[in-house]
Short mmCIF file of C-alpha atoms in Angstrom, two decimals:
data_model
loop_
_atom_site.label_atom_id
_atom_site.label_comp_id
_atom_site.label_asym_id
_atom_site.label_seq_id
_atom_site.Cartn_x
_atom_site.Cartn_y
_atom_site.Cartn_z
CA MET A 9 34.74 136.68 104.14
CA ALA A 10 35.93 133.14 103.36
CA GLU A 11 35.89 130.64 106.19
CA THR A 12 39.30 129.90 107.68
CA LYS A 13 40.08 126.20 107.81
CA LYS A 14 42.91 124.53 109.67
CA LEU A 15 45.54 122.29 108.09
CA PHE A 16 47.78 119.84 109.94
CA ILE A 17 50.74 118.41 108.00
CA LYS A 18 52.93 115.63 109.38
CA THR A 19 56.17 115.33 107.46
CA TYR A 20 58.27 112.18 107.27
CA GLY A 21 61.77 111.64 105.89
CA CYS A 22 64.06 113.88 103.92
CA GLN A 23 64.58 117.62 103.59
CA MET A 24 62.83 117.55 100.23
CA ASN A 25 59.66 116.45 102.00
CA VAL A 26 60.03 119.41 104.37
CA TYR A 27 60.23 121.69 101.34
CA ASP A 28 57.27 119.93 99.70
CA SER A 29 55.17 120.28 102.86
CA GLU A 30 55.75 124.02 102.82
CA ARG A 31 54.60 124.16 99.19
CA MET A 32 51.51 122.10 100.06
CA SER A 33 50.67 124.54 102.83
CA GLU A 34 50.99 127.40 100.36
CA ALA A 35 48.82 125.61 97.81
CA LEU A 36 46.04 125.12 100.34
CA GLY A 37 46.58 128.56 101.85
CA ALA A 38 44.99 130.01 98.74
CA SER A 39 41.87 128.00 99.63
CA GLY A 40 41.62 129.52 103.11
CA TYR A 41 43.70 127.04 105.12
CA THR A 42 46.04 128.07 107.91
CA GLU A 43 48.40 125.62 109.57
CA THR A 44 47.81 124.19 113.02
CA GLN A 45 50.28 122.27 115.17
CA THR A 46 47.81 119.63 116.32
CA PRO A 47 45.61 117.24 114.34
CA ASP A 48 42.82 117.48 116.91
CA ASP A 49 41.46 120.80 115.64
CA ALA A 50 42.32 120.31 111.95
CA ASP A 51 39.86 120.41 109.07
CA MET A 52 42.38 118.60 106.91
CA ILE A 53 45.24 116.29 107.85
CA LEU A 54 48.02 115.56 105.35
CA LEU A 55 50.67 112.89 105.91
CA ASN A 56 53.63 113.73 103.66
CA THR A 57 55.30 110.35 103.50
CA CYS A 58 58.73 108.88 102.80
CA HIS A 59 59.36 105.41 101.35
CA ILE A 60 63.03 105.11 102.34
CA ARG A 61 62.75 103.88 105.91
CA GLU A 62 61.94 100.35 107.03
CA LYS A 63 58.30 99.29 106.65
CA ALA A 64 57.40 102.82 105.59
CA ALA A 65 53.99 101.96 104.15
CA GLU A 66 52.93 99.88 107.16
CA LYS A 67 53.83 102.72 109.51
CA ILE A 68 51.62 105.07 107.50
CA TYR A 69 48.72 102.62 107.63
CA SER A 70 49.16 102.39 111.40
CA GLU A 71 49.10 106.19 111.66
CA LEU A 72 45.96 106.33 109.53
CA GLY A 73 44.35 103.76 111.80
CA ARG A 74 44.97 105.99 114.79
CA MET A 75 43.38 108.93 112.95
CA LYS A 76 40.11 107.13 112.26
CA SER A 77 38.81 108.20 115.65
CA LEU A 78 39.39 111.86 114.75
CA LYS A 79 37.20 111.45 111.70
CA THR A 80 34.55 109.62 113.68
CA ALA A 81 34.35 112.58 116.06
CA LYS A 82 34.53 115.10 113.21
CA PRO A 83 32.92 113.66 110.04
CA ASP A 84 33.84 116.68 107.90
CA LEU A 85 37.56 116.14 108.59
CA LYS A 86 39.49 115.34 105.42
CA ILE A 87 42.52 113.03 105.55
CA GLY A 88 45.13 112.95 102.81
CA VAL A 89 48.30 111.00 102.07
CA ALA A 90 51.05 112.66 100.03
CA GLY A 91 54.64 111.91 99.10
CA CYS A 92 56.46 108.77 98.07
CA VAL A 93 54.29 106.20 99.86
CA ALA A 94 51.28 107.82 98.16
CA GLN A 95 53.03 107.47 94.81
CA ALA A 96 53.96 103.84 95.44
CA GLU A 97 50.66 102.67 96.95
CA GLY A 98 48.16 104.82 95.05
CA ALA A 99 44.53 103.72 95.28
CA GLU A 100 45.53 100.85 97.58
CA ILE A 101 45.71 103.39 100.41
CA MET A 102 42.02 104.24 100.04
CA ARG A 103 41.11 100.57 99.71
CA ARG A 104 42.93 99.62 102.92
CA GLN A 105 41.89 102.72 104.83
CA PRO A 106 38.54 104.13 103.64
CA ALA A 107 38.91 107.13 105.97
CA VAL A 108 41.42 108.57 103.49
CA ASP A 109 39.87 111.15 101.16
CA LEU A 110 42.88 112.23 99.14
CA VAL A 111 46.06 110.62 97.78
CA VAL A 112 48.58 112.77 95.92
CA GLY A 113 52.05 111.95 94.61
CA PRO A 114 55.10 114.21 95.00
CA GLN A 115 54.82 115.50 91.42
CA SER A 116 51.18 116.54 91.66
CA TYR A 117 50.78 118.48 94.90
CA HIS A 118 50.26 121.76 93.02
CA ARG A 119 46.80 120.32 92.24
CA LEU A 120 45.89 120.03 95.93
CA ALA A 121 43.44 122.94 95.91
CA GLU A 122 41.42 121.35 93.12
CA MET A 123 41.57 117.98 94.86
CA GLU A 124 40.41 119.53 98.12
CA VAL A 125 37.31 120.93 96.39
CA LYS A 126 36.56 117.44 95.13
CA THR A 127 36.72 115.99 98.65
CA ARG A 128 34.36 118.68 99.93
CA ARG A 129 31.83 117.37 97.41
CA GLY A 130 32.11 113.98 99.10
CA GLU A 131 34.30 112.46 96.36
CA LYS A 132 37.64 110.70 96.66
CA ALA A 133 40.62 112.46 95.04
CA LEU A 134 43.59 110.53 93.62
CA ASP A 135 46.49 111.97 91.60
CA THR A 136 49.76 110.09 91.25
CA ASP A 137 50.55 111.25 87.72
CA PHE A 138 53.82 112.71 86.50
CA PRO A 139 52.22 115.80 84.95
CA ILE A 140 53.71 117.81 82.11
CA GLU A 141 53.16 121.16 83.81
CA ASP A 142 55.81 122.48 86.20
CA LYS A 143 54.51 122.22 89.77
CA PHE A 144 57.00 124.86 90.94
CA GLU A 145 55.79 127.31 88.31
CA ALA A 146 52.18 126.59 89.26
CA LEU A 147 52.87 127.53 92.88
CA LYS A 148 55.18 130.50 92.45
CA ASN A 149 52.47 133.14 92.99
CA ARG A 150 50.94 131.56 96.08
CA PRO A 151 50.89 133.73 99.22
CA LYS A 152 53.99 133.13 101.31
CA ALA A 153 54.66 133.83 104.99
CA LEU A 154 57.85 135.21 106.47
CA ARG A 155 60.54 132.56 106.73
CA ALA A 156 63.21 131.44 109.15
CA PRO A 157 66.80 132.50 108.36
CA ALA A 158 67.57 129.12 106.73
CA ALA A 159 65.45 127.49 104.05
CA PHE A 160 65.41 124.61 101.59
CA LEU A 161 65.05 125.11 97.85
CA THR A 162 64.45 122.15 95.53
CA VAL A 163 66.44 122.43 92.30
CA GLN A 164 66.47 118.82 91.08
CA GLU A 165 64.22 115.80 91.52
CA GLY A 166 64.29 112.14 90.61
CA CYS A 167 67.08 109.69 89.98
CA ASP A 168 68.50 107.78 87.01
CA LYS A 169 70.96 105.69 89.05
CA PHE A 170 68.63 102.76 89.92
CA CYS A 171 70.52 101.56 92.98
CA ALA A 172 69.38 98.03 93.78
CA PHE A 173 67.93 99.03 97.17
CA CYS A 174 66.13 102.24 96.22
CA VAL A 175 62.57 103.14 95.18
CA VAL A 176 63.24 106.80 94.35
CA PRO A 177 63.27 106.34 90.54
CA TYR A 178 59.81 104.78 90.83
CA THR A 179 58.30 107.32 93.25
CA ARG A 180 60.02 110.55 92.17
CA GLY A 181 60.69 109.70 88.54
CA THR A 182 63.78 110.26 86.42
CA GLU A 183 66.22 113.13 86.96
CA THR A 184 64.75 116.51 86.13
CA SER A 185 66.15 119.96 86.89
CA ARG A 186 64.49 123.34 87.25
CA PRO A 187 65.62 126.23 85.04
CA VAL A 188 68.28 128.47 86.57
CA GLN A 189 66.24 131.64 86.36
CA ARG A 190 63.29 130.19 88.26
CA ILE A 191 65.60 129.00 91.03
CA VAL A 192 67.24 132.42 91.27
CA GLU A 193 63.83 134.10 91.41
CA GLU A 194 62.74 131.83 94.25
CA ALA A 195 66.02 132.44 96.06
CA LYS A 196 65.54 136.21 95.81
CA ASN A 197 61.98 135.83 97.10
CA LEU A 198 63.26 133.85 100.08
CA VAL A 199 65.89 136.49 100.82
CA GLU A 200 63.21 139.20 100.71
CA ARG A 201 61.36 137.23 103.42
CA GLY A 202 64.35 137.03 105.74
CA VAL A 203 66.25 133.96 104.54
CA ARG A 204 70.05 134.20 104.69
CA GLU A 205 71.01 130.56 104.09
CA ILE A 206 69.66 128.31 101.35
CA THR A 207 70.19 124.57 101.04
CA LEU A 208 69.73 123.38 97.46
CA LEU A 209 67.89 120.06 97.39
CA GLY A 210 67.80 117.12 95.01
CA GLN A 211 67.76 113.35 95.11
CA ASN A 212 71.04 113.70 93.21
CA VAL A 213 71.52 117.42 93.53
CA ASN A 214 74.97 117.47 91.96
CA ALA A 215 73.47 115.88 88.83
CA TYR A 216 71.67 119.21 88.33
CA HIS A 217 71.42 120.11 84.64
CA GLY A 218 68.98 123.01 84.35
CA THR A 219 68.60 125.42 81.47
CA GLY A 220 70.65 128.56 82.05
CA PRO A 221 69.75 132.11 80.99
CA ASP A 222 72.01 131.65 77.96
CA GLY A 223 69.92 128.71 76.77
CA ASN A 224 72.65 126.20 77.55
CA GLU A 225 72.56 123.41 80.12
CA TRP A 226 74.14 124.48 83.42
CA GLY A 227 75.63 122.29 86.11
CA LEU A 228 75.34 122.75 89.86
CA ALA A 229 78.58 124.73 90.11
CA GLN A 230 77.31 127.29 87.59
CA LEU A 231 74.04 127.55 89.51
CA ILE A 232 75.92 128.13 92.77
CA TRP A 233 77.99 130.91 91.24
CA GLU A 234 74.78 132.53 89.93
CA LEU A 235 73.23 132.36 93.40
CA ASP A 236 76.45 133.81 94.79
CA LYS A 237 75.40 137.09 93.10
CA VAL A 238 72.13 137.33 95.08
CA ASP A 239 72.39 140.26 97.50
CA GLY A 240 71.46 139.34 101.05
CA LEU A 241 72.09 135.62 100.57
CA THR A 242 75.06 134.82 102.79
CA ARG A 243 75.25 131.02 102.78
CA ILE A 244 74.73 128.22 100.26
CA ARG A 245 74.64 124.46 100.91
CA PHE A 246 73.48 121.50 98.83
CA THR A 247 72.34 117.93 99.49
CA THR A 248 72.20 115.02 98.62
CA SER A 249 75.10 114.29 96.28
CA HIS A 250 76.25 111.22 94.37
CA PRO A 251 80.00 110.53 94.15
CA ASN A 252 79.84 110.07 90.37
CA ASP A 253 78.43 113.56 89.86
CA MET A 254 81.04 115.41 91.92
CA LYS A 255 82.66 117.27 89.02
CA ASP A 256 85.84 119.35 88.97
CA ASP A 257 84.02 122.69 88.76
CA LEU A 258 81.95 121.82 91.84
CA ILE A 259 85.07 120.90 93.80
CA ASP A 260 86.60 124.18 92.61
CA ALA A 261 83.52 126.06 93.87
CA HIS A 262 84.21 124.67 97.34
CA ALA A 263 87.68 126.16 97.12
CA HIS A 264 86.72 129.63 95.88
CA CYS A 265 83.04 130.46 96.57
CA ASP A 266 82.89 132.17 99.97
CA LYS A 267 79.13 131.65 100.28
CA LEU A 268 79.42 127.88 99.77
CA MET A 269 79.76 126.38 103.24
CA PRO A 270 82.50 123.87 104.17
CA TYR A 271 80.12 120.95 104.62
CA LEU A 272 79.42 118.13 102.17
CA HIS A 273 77.04 115.19 102.43
CA LEU A 274 78.41 112.51 100.09
CA PRO A 275 76.85 109.06 100.61
CA VAL A 276 79.00 106.01 99.88
CA GLN A 277 76.69 103.29 101.35
CA SER A 278 79.42 100.62 101.69
CA GLY A 279 83.18 100.27 101.74
CA SER A 280 83.13 96.91 99.98
CA ASP A 281 83.60 96.96 96.21
CA ARG A 282 81.70 93.68 95.94
CA ILE A 283 78.69 95.09 97.77
CA LEU A 284 78.89 98.41 95.91
CA LYS A 285 78.67 96.50 92.64
CA ARG A 286 75.71 94.48 93.93
CA MET A 287 74.09 97.77 94.98
CA ASN A 288 74.57 99.07 91.41
CA ARG A 289 76.66 101.90 92.79
CA SER A 290 79.05 102.79 89.97
CA HIS A 291 81.89 103.96 92.22
CA THR A 292 84.42 101.93 94.17
CA ALA A 293 85.79 102.45 97.65
CA ASP A 294 89.09 103.60 96.17
CA SER A 295 87.49 106.08 93.75
CA TYR A 296 85.44 107.48 96.63
CA LEU A 297 88.51 107.90 98.83
CA ARG A 298 90.43 109.60 96.03
CA LEU A 299 87.46 111.93 95.51
CA ILE A 300 87.47 112.82 99.22
CA GLU A 301 91.18 113.56 98.96
CA ARG A 302 90.60 115.95 96.05
CA ILE A 303 87.76 117.71 97.89
CA ARG A 304 89.87 118.14 101.03
CA THR A 305 92.77 119.45 98.98
CA ALA A 306 90.42 122.12 97.62
CA ARG A 307 88.85 122.88 101.02
CA PRO A 308 90.99 121.45 103.86
CA ASP A 309 88.53 122.32 106.65
CA ILE A 310 85.47 120.76 104.98
CA LEU A 311 83.32 118.57 107.22
CA MET A 312 82.19 115.34 105.57
CA SER A 313 78.90 113.55 106.09
CA GLY A 314 77.85 110.17 104.68
CA ASP A 315 75.19 107.46 104.40
CA PHE A 316 75.67 103.77 105.11
CA ILE A 317 73.49 100.70 104.61
CA VAL A 318 74.41 97.81 106.89
CA GLY A 319 73.38 94.22 106.28
CA PHE A 320 72.79 94.58 102.54
CA PRO A 321 71.93 91.19 100.97
CA GLU A 322 74.93 88.85 100.82
CA GLU A 323 77.11 91.19 102.95
CA THR A 324 79.82 89.18 104.74
CA GLU A 325 81.81 90.14 107.80
CA GLU A 326 84.71 90.91 105.46
CA ASP A 327 82.49 93.27 103.44
CA PHE A 328 81.36 94.98 106.62
CA GLN A 329 84.93 95.36 107.85
CA ALA A 330 85.76 97.12 104.58
CA THR A 331 83.06 99.66 105.43
CA LEU A 332 84.55 100.25 108.88
CA ASP A 333 87.98 100.66 107.27
CA LEU A 334 86.61 103.31 104.92
CA ILE A 335 84.95 105.17 107.80
CA ASN A 336 88.22 105.14 109.72
CA GLU A 337 90.03 106.62 106.73
CA VAL A 338 87.50 109.34 105.92
CA ARG A 339 86.50 110.42 109.46
CA TYR A 340 82.95 111.75 109.28
CA GLY A 341 81.52 114.66 111.23
CA TYR A 342 78.05 113.23 110.68
CA ALA A 343 76.79 109.95 109.27
CA TYR A 344 73.37 108.45 108.68
CA SER A 345 73.32 104.67 108.94
CA PHE A 346 70.52 102.19 108.46
CA LYS A 347 69.94 98.47 108.59
CA TYR A 348 68.92 97.26 105.16
CA SER A 349 65.22 96.63 104.69
CA THR A 350 63.57 95.31 101.56
CA ARG A 351 61.63 97.50 99.17
CA PRO A 352 59.20 95.46 97.05
CA GLY A 353 60.00 95.72 93.37
CA THR A 354 63.67 96.54 93.82
CA PRO A 355 66.34 94.03 92.68
CA ALA A 356 67.87 93.62 96.15
CA ALA A 357 64.56 92.46 97.62
CA GLU A 358 64.88 89.13 95.80
CA ARG A 359 68.37 88.29 97.07
CA LEU A 360 69.66 86.28 100.00
CA GLN A 361 69.04 88.40 103.10
CA VAL A 362 71.45 88.84 105.99
CA GLU A 363 70.07 87.58 109.30
CA ASP A 364 68.38 90.41 111.17
CA ALA A 365 70.38 89.84 114.36
CA VAL A 366 73.65 89.96 112.42
CA ALA A 367 72.65 93.18 110.64
CA ALA A 368 71.55 94.77 113.92
CA GLU A 369 74.86 93.91 115.61
CA ARG A 370 76.82 95.36 112.68
CA LEU A 371 74.75 98.53 112.76
CA GLN A 372 75.57 99.02 116.45
CA ARG A 373 79.29 98.65 115.74
CA LEU A 374 79.18 101.08 112.84
CA GLN A 375 77.18 103.66 114.77
CA ALA A 376 79.57 103.42 117.69
CA LEU A 377 82.45 104.20 115.35
CA VAL A 378 80.82 107.17 113.65
CA THR A 379 79.62 108.51 117.01
CA GLN A 380 83.20 108.34 118.28
CA GLN A 381 84.37 110.30 115.23
CA GLN A 382 81.60 112.86 115.63
CA VAL A 383 82.52 113.42 119.29
CA GLU A 384 86.21 113.78 118.45
CA ILE A 385 85.49 116.31 115.70
CA GLN A 386 83.15 118.30 117.95
CA ASN A 387 85.76 118.28 120.75
CA SER A 388 88.35 119.59 118.28
CA MET A 389 86.13 122.63 117.71
CA VAL A 390 86.64 123.89 121.28
CA GLY A 391 88.72 127.05 121.18
CA ARG A 392 88.02 127.70 117.50
CA ASP A 393 86.36 130.85 116.21
CA VAL A 394 83.33 130.28 113.97
CA THR A 395 80.59 132.31 112.32
CA ILE A 396 77.08 131.55 113.54
CA LEU A 397 73.88 132.22 111.64
CA VAL A 398 71.47 132.94 114.49
CA GLU A 399 68.18 131.06 114.00
CA LYS A 400 66.11 131.20 117.19
CA GLN A 401 65.99 131.74 120.93
CA GLY A 402 67.46 129.07 123.17
CA ARG A 403 65.92 127.57 126.28
CA ASP A 404 67.70 129.89 128.69
CA PRO A 405 67.16 133.66 129.01
CA GLY A 406 69.51 135.59 126.75
CA GLN A 407 70.52 132.44 124.87
CA MET A 408 70.37 132.19 121.08
CA VAL A 409 70.89 129.14 118.88
CA GLY A 410 72.30 128.97 115.38
CA LYS A 411 74.43 126.99 112.96
CA SER A 412 78.14 127.26 112.27
CA GLU A 413 79.67 127.02 108.82
CA TYR A 414 80.09 123.30 109.51
CA LEU A 415 76.39 122.79 110.32
CA HIS A 416 77.08 122.37 114.03
CA ALA A 417 74.30 123.66 116.27
CA VAL A 418 75.79 126.28 118.60
CA HIS A 419 74.21 127.75 121.76
CA ILE A 420 75.40 131.26 122.66
CA ASN A 421 74.67 132.77 126.08
CA ASP A 422 74.34 136.52 126.67
CA CYS A 423 73.65 137.02 123.00
CA ASP A 424 71.77 140.12 121.87
CA ALA A 425 71.70 139.13 118.20
CA ALA A 426 68.43 138.53 116.34
CA PRO A 427 67.46 135.64 114.06
CA GLY A 428 69.14 136.17 110.72
CA ASP A 429 72.23 137.87 112.17
CA LEU A 430 75.71 136.51 111.58
CA VAL A 431 77.86 136.63 114.71
CA GLN A 432 81.40 135.62 115.53
CA ALA A 433 81.74 133.17 118.38
CA ARG A 434 84.45 131.15 120.09
CA ILE A 435 83.51 127.55 120.90
CA THR A 436 83.80 126.97 124.65
CA GLU A 437 82.32 123.50 125.10
CA ALA A 438 81.27 120.42 123.14
CA VAL A 439 78.25 118.50 124.34
CA ARG A 440 76.58 115.44 122.84
CA ASN A 441 74.73 116.95 119.89
CA SER A 442 75.77 120.59 119.89
CA LEU A 443 78.42 123.13 120.85
CA ALA A 444 78.42 126.07 123.24
CA GLY A 445 80.05 129.35 122.33
CA ALA A 446 80.66 132.90 123.48
CA MET A 447 80.44 135.99 121.30
CA ILE A 448 83.74 137.65 120.41
#
């Protein structure tokens, strides 16, 4: 009987990294690894990294420094770095931190099992290629555990937009889309393992252009309607979208596809046309607002979410005020906001930077505004009836936790439903980051 080895994966960043970490676990599961929740008893540690946040690479090097002691105590421990920092830094990671045995980019993790064998021979393993073979196809027959009621499913990767602040085109490559049939097969497999809600993932997911079963190129709306046919799948979401790829048929799907949830994450980044142009974002504030209007005409109850970068190079107070004006007009249920930080090699890194204290003060003002909107929207939910997909037990006896159609977390007391059930609930209270409800 093969020896069971323990794998610890620490995941940073976006939902796509969460999905990728699950695939990595499956890839190494075929080599006898089972996951552990602590690095202390692991035989292999993988850091699945993200390059979007401030000083991402330095934070990974700091984490690796803390893990050196684990390897000193356990010489056979293997340490690997995966994801976008791995792609960007490559062999430099091993040079700066010799304790690292393995570096693998986000397009090559289906080769992990072979790389792991190499490390067991005492060799270093590096793979940051953009291979021809389909990593998803390579992993499709790996053993898979039962899943939670909600799952991610990557359908598109990479980006052709080349925003001035972003490294994604360099770490994930250009836009590629998986064939429709392979996505549907994976969705059916997830449903067979207990999944009821699937979130379709992509760096620009609404730029999806996969080959359909008819041999023609399909867009995201066509894919959603195909997934709508999957028995047992009750909810569909997608993220992250680009305003320029929000086509008429996708807006129409929000109006007519019952399984497509009334929630849309649509990053704008800034409300200033001058800054948007400097960001190489090919939309304007006005075109974005008109798009929101069309979406809300199609689905009046849709909850909007957005991304904002504050303190982008050359941003003036007038530019920042334009962003606040846009936020006030849209009214977001959720928003993710960040202070600009340079990414070496991107055009914006070479420009005149906004003073850090100014950017920090603007970020506080923006976050205060979006928090106010989030609270007001959550308060408006009190008294409304919603459908909850039950996901897990709550902290209190008899309490279950799930998500509403609008992605709000809802706690339900005296609930006898099981994970995966859909229940009707009336919202009774809004608290800071969630809602409370009672079954009806």
